[in-house]
């Protein structure tokens, strides 16, 4: 049996366990619950010192999913963007390995490539024309005979730790800070191997802004709000206040049953329930600290949430994928409609309420917020944030 077969068996068994729990929840009026209600100070969403600590201890130290294989499929494909105030450049080299650098020329600090995506054979600074190869090595100094002698081998681009795995590309924003994806994800990235995500097609992205990054991210981790906030968009498909959680270190696979889960699962042998994602239930996959992946039947949304320039803001990039490129213009048009629908739900419903929450918390109306026994995913997320900030002695457990 191949490694891929083993991954499929393991992940589908885990899916089936979640499906069994979700079916029980729907048929018996239950949901995943813990034994406690927790309260947190509202200052975690407003305090500047807290925000600075989150930046330095979480976002500048942990591996962040900054790109996907689908965006950088070919040799010479690159993506350059401002990531939390740092100019990051990712490029696929001639050896087919994706590397990440600070997009800063060693000469006078100008960018090597403009922000965005594209293809290059080599990279040339637009200020004075210094040239770098796809490995980040300095290979050319303009008018070198007048500039003077320098050691080009010591003036390459500053490299960032980078690893591509199962269709996702992870980068650490601090030079010299290493990471181990297997230790960090504890098997969770097997989901993306089983999905074959590395071979998927990138459709495009949308960008929006919102409240504090944790306020925004909280909305991806529970179903308690579906009936009140999404009565016409989400609730007709997915019942409110029912969710199942599976943890992989700080990461979560969240199961959301569909209203017709009984119709789909009951006629089928339980051994097959792990094969029925989108047929009775869906998953949101949470990659700590800031990525949410919703794999729907026809389109997938990968949301990257980044802290904004101040504690009361976040910048979210909604990326969209399909398993195969659309075969014709009609299919492309239909997918664009799905992208726009998902984007508007996030913008006009989730982020709309998030902005009002930010205003409310900053008003001083209450000193704390509350997460109920039915909101274990949110509790777990905030426990891990505190753990990485050194505010709790023990690493969290889901149960």
XYZ file of C-alpha atoms in Angstrom:
399
model
C 0.000 0.000 0.000
C 1.393 3.407 -1.007
C 1.941 6.348 1.333
C -0.842 8.173 -0.510
C -3.223 5.276 0.124
C -2.340 5.361 3.819
C -2.971 9.110 3.954
C -6.352 8.666 2.292
C -7.431 5.894 4.659
C -6.334 7.864 7.717
C -7.963 11.147 6.691
C -11.201 9.565 5.490
C -11.494 7.669 8.786
C -11.113 10.978 10.615
C -13.735 12.560 8.348
C -16.116 9.678 9.089
C -15.711 10.177 12.842
C -16.681 13.816 12.418
C -19.627 12.900 10.163
C -20.938 10.437 12.776
C -20.823 13.160 15.429
C -22.534 15.712 13.177
C -25.339 13.303 12.292
C -25.930 12.697 15.988
C -25.976 16.435 16.673
C -28.585 17.146 14.008
C -30.847 14.219 14.854
C -30.727 14.833 18.601
C -30.536 18.627 18.839
C -26.963 18.771 20.159
C -23.604 20.248 19.285
C -19.949 19.939 20.343
C -19.705 21.335 23.873
C -17.088 21.829 26.517
C -17.738 22.055 30.249
C -17.012 25.740 30.694
C -17.906 29.254 29.706
C -14.905 31.563 29.461
C -14.595 35.331 29.615
C -11.814 37.360 28.029
C -10.942 41.027 28.471
C -12.072 43.271 25.639
C -8.576 44.767 25.690
C -7.245 41.767 23.733
C -8.936 43.334 20.694
C -7.970 46.963 21.358
C -4.705 47.179 23.310
C -1.656 48.287 21.305
C 0.874 46.444 23.490
C -1.080 43.223 23.125
C -1.186 43.710 19.357
C 2.585 44.288 19.230
C 3.162 41.059 21.160
C 0.952 39.133 18.739
C 2.965 40.512 15.854
C 6.361 39.663 17.370
C 5.550 36.323 19.045
C 3.105 34.859 16.530
C 3.202 36.484 13.116
C 6.952 37.051 13.001
C 7.914 33.624 14.369
C 5.453 31.034 13.085
C 5.265 29.663 9.537
C 2.573 31.586 7.665
C 0.777 30.345 4.569
C 1.617 33.194 2.197
C 1.012 31.521 -1.171
C -0.100 28.337 -2.876
C 1.422 26.039 -5.465
C -1.386 27.021 -7.813
C -0.110 30.610 -7.819
C 3.502 29.635 -8.521
C 3.273 26.624 -10.793
C 6.008 27.372 -13.322
C 9.731 28.005 -13.013
C 10.234 31.751 -12.731
C 6.744 32.393 -11.355
C 6.832 34.890 -8.514
C 4.561 36.579 -5.990
C 5.587 39.793 -4.244
C 3.519 41.466 -1.551
C 3.661 43.528 1.602
C 3.235 41.033 4.413
C 2.714 42.762 7.735
C 4.969 45.627 6.728
C 7.674 43.421 5.248
C 8.248 43.232 1.481
C 8.188 39.514 0.723
C 9.110 37.893 -2.574
C 8.442 34.217 -3.355
C 9.776 32.724 -6.575
C 10.056 29.223 -8.058
C 13.657 28.474 -9.002
C 15.084 26.484 -11.887
C 15.310 23.491 -9.546
C 11.507 23.761 -9.028
C 11.963 24.838 -5.404
C 10.062 27.886 -4.126
C 12.236 30.292 -2.136
C 11.288 33.400 -0.214
C 13.273 36.597 0.190
C 12.907 40.117 1.419
C 12.217 42.060 -1.761
C 15.045 44.499 -1.074
C 18.089 45.173 -3.242
C 21.453 44.961 -1.465
C 22.598 48.153 -3.197
C 20.258 50.873 -1.958
C 17.193 49.042 -0.639
C 14.896 49.357 -3.652
C 12.447 46.546 -4.528
C 13.638 43.884 -6.937
C 10.217 43.264 -8.463
C 6.967 45.209 -8.276
C 4.200 43.910 -6.007
C 1.974 41.349 -7.649
C 2.509 38.131 -9.585
C 4.407 37.391 -12.769
C 7.166 35.406 -14.471
C 10.856 36.240 -14.761
C 14.057 34.555 -15.931
C 16.061 36.777 -13.617
C 15.212 39.699 -11.349
C 16.496 43.206 -11.925
C 16.202 46.163 -9.550
C 14.359 49.038 -11.216
C 16.489 51.692 -9.493
C 20.013 50.882 -10.733
C 19.584 47.596 -12.557
C 21.388 45.225 -10.215
C 20.400 41.715 -11.275
C 19.657 38.602 -9.248
C 19.021 35.025 -10.306
C 16.012 32.986 -9.168
C 18.029 31.700 -6.190
C 18.490 35.263 -4.929
C 22.178 35.467 -5.852
C 23.538 38.776 -7.112
C 24.762 38.070 -10.633
C 25.150 41.514 -12.150
C 26.140 45.056 -11.120
C 25.285 47.725 -13.659
C 28.380 49.523 -15.008
C 30.546 47.458 -12.694
C 33.752 48.995 -14.094
C 32.781 52.377 -12.624
C 31.110 51.154 -9.445
C 34.143 49.438 -7.922
C 34.885 45.961 -6.709
C 32.386 44.222 -4.410
C 31.949 40.610 -3.361
C 28.740 39.669 -5.182
C 28.547 36.365 -3.296
C 27.947 38.315 -0.073
C 25.278 40.634 -1.505
C 22.442 38.292 -2.401
C 18.855 38.813 -1.352
C 18.035 38.144 2.293
C 16.393 34.728 2.371
C 13.455 33.737 4.563
C 12.705 30.181 5.669
C 10.251 28.742 3.156
C 8.696 25.339 2.551
C 6.135 24.084 0.064
C 3.960 21.179 1.153
C 0.828 19.656 -0.354
C -0.024 22.749 -2.378
C 0.630 25.337 0.357
C 3.685 27.600 0.658
C 4.809 28.631 4.138
C 7.220 31.422 5.039
C 8.616 32.819 8.281
C 8.901 36.599 8.195
C 11.997 36.751 10.418
C 15.317 36.062 8.651
C 17.097 33.094 10.190
C 13.978 31.806 11.987
C 13.574 28.139 11.039
C 10.458 25.990 11.327
C 9.366 22.365 11.026
C 6.003 21.935 9.305
C 5.536 18.333 10.431
C 5.968 19.311 14.074
C 3.748 22.366 13.692
C 0.826 20.795 11.803
C 0.856 17.334 13.400
C -0.516 15.598 10.330
C -3.139 18.190 9.428
C -1.561 18.931 6.042
C -2.416 15.355 5.030
C -5.867 16.773 4.299
C -4.392 18.832 1.471
C -2.389 15.905 0.117
C -5.520 13.779 0.046
C -7.363 16.601 -1.744
C -4.582 16.830 -4.325
C -4.471 20.566 -3.662
C -1.042 20.983 -5.266
C -2.610 20.389 -8.670
C -5.563 22.760 -8.327
C -6.272 25.867 -10.404
C -6.070 29.408 -8.984
C -9.036 31.546 -10.037
C -8.187 34.869 -8.415
C -8.543 36.823 -5.187
C -10.441 39.608 -3.457
C -9.118 41.928 -0.742
C -11.114 43.502 2.062
C -10.460 45.161 5.385
C -12.140 44.729 8.731
C -11.799 44.850 12.487
C -9.085 43.399 14.744
C -7.785 40.183 13.185
C -9.081 38.019 16.041
C -12.575 39.497 15.826
C -12.639 38.630 12.139
C -11.107 35.179 12.629
C -13.578 34.287 15.383
C -16.354 34.332 12.791
C -14.796 31.441 10.865
C -14.806 29.124 13.879
C -18.412 28.731 14.993
C -21.935 28.203 13.650
C -23.710 29.896 16.551
C -24.240 33.057 14.490
C -25.655 31.507 11.318
C -29.362 32.025 12.029
C -29.015 35.630 13.175
C -26.334 36.915 10.783
C -26.772 34.675 7.720
C -30.524 33.888 7.530
C -30.645 33.981 3.720
C -27.102 32.994 2.725
C -25.626 30.332 5.028
C -28.492 29.167 7.271
C -30.628 27.638 4.482
C -27.793 25.154 3.833
C -26.133 24.829 7.229
C -28.043 24.697 10.533
C -27.145 27.262 13.145
C -25.278 26.380 16.337
C -24.074 22.927 15.252
C -20.386 22.234 14.696
C -17.839 19.521 15.409
C -14.168 20.157 16.208
C -11.050 18.079 15.617
C -7.672 19.482 16.685
C -4.165 19.063 15.279
C -2.007 21.110 17.609
C -3.320 24.676 17.281
C -5.102 23.873 14.005
C -8.747 22.850 13.666
C -10.873 20.879 11.258
C -14.396 22.135 11.892
C -17.319 20.077 10.631
C -20.541 21.859 9.708
C -23.489 19.548 8.942
C -25.889 20.413 6.164
C -29.597 20.556 6.929
C -30.085 17.371 4.870
C -27.280 15.354 6.468
C -29.647 12.560 7.521
C -30.912 12.157 3.962
C -27.365 11.776 2.667
C -25.729 9.666 5.377
C -28.414 7.308 6.673
C -28.790 5.319 3.426
C -25.016 4.817 3.214
C -22.754 2.475 5.172
C -20.894 4.379 7.941
C -17.624 3.157 6.418
C -18.406 5.430 3.447
C -19.243 8.553 5.427
C -15.672 9.787 5.173
C -16.098 10.008 1.392
C -19.078 12.368 1.597
C -17.673 15.824 2.205
C -20.134 18.251 0.526
C -22.811 15.526 0.581
C -24.382 16.148 3.968
C -21.559 18.048 5.636
C -18.726 20.510 4.989
C -15.417 21.342 6.638
C -13.682 24.583 7.477
C -9.958 23.942 7.914
C -8.262 26.426 10.248
C -4.504 26.840 9.886
C -3.261 28.715 12.930
C -2.805 31.593 13.242
C -4.680 33.159 10.336
C -5.909 30.960 7.491
C -9.371 29.501 6.925
C -10.031 27.089 4.050
C -13.555 26.241 2.910
C -13.540 23.467 0.327
C -16.944 23.524 -1.362
C -18.095 21.207 -4.115
C -17.372 23.547 -7.029
C -15.115 26.229 -5.559
C -12.726 26.643 -2.641
C -12.105 29.788 -0.612
C -8.788 30.213 1.213
C -8.898 33.248 3.483
C -5.675 34.819 4.773
C -6.218 37.245 7.661
C -3.405 39.626 8.550
C -3.283 42.216 11.323
C -3.636 45.695 9.867
C -1.424 48.688 10.648
C -3.268 49.296 13.939
C -4.969 46.951 16.430
C -8.466 47.805 15.178
C -7.855 46.665 11.597
C -7.198 43.540 9.584
C -6.463 42.942 5.920
C -8.034 39.813 4.480
C -7.192 38.186 1.154
C -9.854 35.802 -0.132
C -8.302 33.381 -2.637
C -10.381 31.113 -4.877
C -9.530 27.738 -6.432
C -11.062 24.912 -8.438
C -9.848 21.377 -8.986
C -9.624 21.949 -12.725
C -9.463 25.101 -14.875
C -12.893 26.135 -16.182
C -13.359 24.479 -19.594
C -15.173 27.377 -21.250
C -16.332 30.976 -20.861
C -19.698 29.944 -19.453
C -18.044 27.926 -16.683
C -15.651 30.792 -15.976
C -18.586 33.193 -15.664
C -20.382 30.852 -13.271
C -17.291 30.544 -11.076
C -16.858 34.310 -11.022
C -20.433 34.533 -9.767
C -19.609 32.094 -6.955
C -16.508 34.083 -6.060
C -18.523 37.281 -5.877
C -21.224 35.626 -3.755
C -18.729 34.291 -1.206
C -16.890 37.605 -1.123
C -20.090 39.565 -0.495
C -21.170 37.243 2.311
C -17.857 37.833 4.071
C -17.823 41.578 3.369
C -21.478 42.491 3.903
C -22.309 40.122 6.743
C -19.273 38.821 8.672
C -17.025 41.851 8.340
C -19.920 44.266 8.648
C -20.737 42.873 12.093
C -17.036 42.697 12.940
C -16.619 46.435 12.406
C -19.580 47.104 14.690
C -18.091 44.766 17.300
C -14.829 46.730 17.176
C -16.702 49.976 17.762
C -18.667 48.406 20.585
C -15.614 47.031 22.370
C -13.807 50.351 22.102
C -16.817 52.168 23.594
C -16.130 50.771 27.056
C -19.611 49.282 27.355
C -18.213 46.026 28.776
C -14.882 44.928 30.198
C -15.168 41.349 28.947
C -16.593 39.195 26.196
C -17.996 35.681 26.649
C -17.477 32.398 24.794
C -20.074 29.768 25.639
C -19.756 26.023 26.043
C -20.934 25.695 22.434
C -18.085 27.911 21.156
C -15.175 25.601 21.957
C -13.357 26.364 18.714
C -13.106 30.038 19.615
C -12.027 29.227 23.148
C -9.343 26.907 21.829
C -8.041 29.492 19.354
C -7.709 32.173 22.037
C -6.061 29.713 24.409
C -3.416 29.055 21.783
C -2.895 32.756 21.142
C -2.283 33.198 24.870
C 0.028 30.165 24.933
C 2.214 31.560 22.157
C 2.305 34.886 23.995
C 3.549 33.109 27.130
C 0.381 33.933 29.093
C -0.503 30.339 30.038
C 1.866 27.596 31.240
C 0.350 24.562 29.493
C -0.323 23.965 25.809
C -4.099 23.769 25.247
C -6.010 20.564 24.592
C -9.384 20.421 22.880
C -11.097 18.217 25.461
